[in-house]
CSV table of C-alpha atoms in Angstrom, one decimal:
chain,number,residue,atom,x,y,z
D,22,UNK,CA,0.0,-0.4,0.2
D,23,UNK,CA,1.5,3.8,-1.2
D,24,UNK,CA,1.1,6.4,1.5
D,25,UNK,CA,1.5,9.6,1.5
D,26,UNK,CA,1.2,12.4,3.6
D,27,UNK,CA,-0.6,14.6,2.0
D,28,UNK,CA,-4.1,18.0,3.0
D,29,UNK,CA,-7.6,17.1,2.7
D,30,UNK,CA,-9.4,20.6,2.4
D,31,UNK,CA,-12.8,21.6,5.3
D,32,UNK,CA,-13.9,24.5,6.0
D,33,UNK,CA,-16.1,26.5,4.3
D,34,UNK,CA,-16.5,28.6,0.8
D,35,UNK,CA,-13.6,30.8,0.3
D,36,UNK,CA,-12.7,30.3,4.4
D,37,UNK,CA,-10.1,27.1,3.6
D,38,UNK,CA,-9.0,25.4,6.1
D,39,UNK,CA,-7.1,22.2,4.9
D,40,UNK,CA,-6.2,18.9,7.3
D,41,UNK,CA,-2.2,17.6,7.0
D,42,UNK,CA,-3.9,13.4,6.4
D,43,UNK,CA,-1.9,10.4,6.1
D,44,UNK,CA,-3.8,8.4,3.3
D,45,UNK,CA,-3.6,6.1,0.7
D,46,UNK,CA,-2.7,7.1,-2.6
D,47,UNK,CA,-6.0,5.5,-4.2
D,48,UNK,CA,-8.7,7.2,-1.5
D,49,UNK,CA,-9.9,11.0,-3.2
D,50,UNK,CA,-8.5,14.0,-1.6
D,51,UNK,CA,-11.5,14.9,1.0
D,52,UNK,CA,-11.8,10.8,1.5
D,53,UNK,CA,-10.7,8.1,3.8
D,54,UNK,CA,-8.0,9.0,5.5
D,55,UNK,CA,-5.3,6.6,8.1
D,56,UNK,CA,-4.5,9.1,10.6
D,57,UNK,CA,-4.9,12.2,10.8
D,58,UNK,CA,-1.1,14.3,12.3
D,59,UNK,CA,-1.9,18.6,11.4
D,60,UNK,CA,-4.0,21.4,10.1
D,61,UNK,CA,-3.2,23.9,7.4
D,62,UNK,CA,-5.4,27.6,8.1
D,63,UNK,CA,-4.3,29.5,5.1
D,64,UNK,CA,-6.4,32.6,6.3
D,65,UNK,CA,-4.2,33.1,8.8
D,66,UNK,CA,-0.4,35.2,8.8
D,67,UNK,CA,2.7,33.4,8.2
D,68,UNK,CA,3.8,34.1,11.3
D,69,UNK,CA,1.5,33.0,12.7
D,70,UNK,CA,2.4,30.2,15.3
D,71,UNK,CA,-1.8,28.7,14.4
D,72,UNK,CA,-1.4,28.8,10.8
D,73,UNK,CA,0.4,25.2,11.0
D,74,UNK,CA,0.3,23.2,13.0
D,75,UNK,CA,1.5,19.4,13.3
D,76,UNK,CA,2.2,16.0,14.9
D,77,UNK,CA,5.8,16.1,15.0
D,78,UNK,CA,6.2,12.8,16.6
D,79,UNK,CA,3.6,11.0,14.5
D,80,UNK,CA,5.5,12.6,10.8
D,81,UNK,CA,8.6,11.1,12.2
D,82,UNK,CA,7.6,7.7,12.6
D,83,UNK,CA,5.0,7.8,8.7
D,84,UNK,CA,8.2,9.3,7.1
D,85,UNK,CA,10.3,6.4,9.1
D,86,UNK,CA,8.3,3.7,7.3
D,87,UNK,CA,7.6,5.0,4.5
D,88,UNK,CA,5.2,7.9,3.7
D,89,UNK,CA,5.9,10.6,0.7
D,90,UNK,CA,4.3,13.5,1.3
D,91,UNK,CA,2.9,16.1,-1.1
D,92,UNK,CA,5.0,19.4,-2.8
D,93,UNK,CA,3.1,21.3,-0.2
D,94,UNK,CA,3.3,19.4,3.4
D,95,UNK,CA,6.9,18.9,1.9
D,96,UNK,CA,7.8,21.9,2.2
D,97,UNK,CA,5.9,22.4,5.1
D,98,UNK,CA,7.5,20.0,6.9
D,99,UNK,CA,11.2,21.7,5.6
D,100,UNK,CA,10.9,24.6,7.7
D,101,UNK,CA,9.7,23.2,10.4
D,102,UNK,CA,13.1,20.8,10.2
D,103,UNK,CA,11.0,17.5,10.0
D,104,UNK,CA,11.9,16.6,6.0
D,105,UNK,CA,14.7,18.0,4.0
D,106,UNK,CA,13.5,21.3,2.4
D,107,UNK,CA,12.7,20.3,-1.0
D,108,UNK,CA,14.8,21.0,-4.0
D,109,UNK,CA,13.2,24.5,-5.8
D,110,UNK,CA,12.0,23.8,-8.9
D,111,UNK,CA,13.0,26.8,-11.9
D,112,UNK,CA,10.2,27.2,-14.4
D,113,UNK,CA,10.8,24.6,-17.5
D,114,UNK,CA,12.1,25.0,-20.3
D,115,UNK,CA,8.7,24.1,-21.9
D,116,UNK,CA,6.9,27.3,-21.2
D,117,UNK,CA,8.8,29.8,-21.7
D,118,UNK,CA,8.2,32.2,-25.0
D,119,UNK,CA,8.9,30.9,-28.4
D,120,UNK,CA,11.7,31.8,-30.8
D,121,UNK,CA,9.5,34.3,-32.6
D,122,UNK,CA,8.5,35.7,-29.1
D,123,UNK,CA,12.0,35.7,-27.7
D,124,UNK,CA,13.4,38.0,-31.3
D,125,UNK,CA,10.2,40.1,-31.1
D,126,UNK,CA,11.0,41.2,-27.4
D,127,UNK,CA,14.8,41.5,-28.3
D,128,UNK,CA,14.1,44.2,-30.9
D,129,UNK,CA,12.0,45.7,-28.2
D,130,UNK,CA,14.5,46.2,-25.8
D,131,UNK,CA,16.3,47.6,-29.0
D,132,UNK,CA,14.5,49.5,-29.4
D,133,UNK,CA,13.2,51.2,-26.1
D,134,UNK,CA,17.8,51.2,-25.6
D,135,UNK,CA,17.7,53.4,-28.8
D,136,UNK,CA,14.7,55.9,-27.9
D,137,UNK,CA,16.6,56.5,-24.5
D,138,UNK,CA,19.7,57.0,-25.8
D,139,UNK,CA,18.1,59.4,-28.8
D,140,UNK,CA,16.8,61.9,-26.4
D,141,UNK,CA,19.9,61.6,-24.1
D,142,UNK,CA,22.2,62.5,-26.8
D,143,UNK,CA,20.3,65.2,-28.3
């Protein structure tokens, strides 16, 4: 059985509140889970102590038996120093502008630079 540490959504419409749970990967996001190991309230300020609440001992146990955290939960665990901080992923090259768009941007930048120099010389 493959186990994940992930978020499950609760709260009202436009007022999210998440539970951090241990769940089988095949179960739905808000469905059956094995154990609740924390909470996340994104409505609170980033430095508020109750924004992220974790049961450190239980999370360490589940990590030791092979549970894999999702990206967001791995970031929480990294900040709490319960797991190594995940590597920051750069924007993929696929989403970069294509060749023609890059040429147009380069031409526009050159034109702007030339326009900026012209009034300075006059």
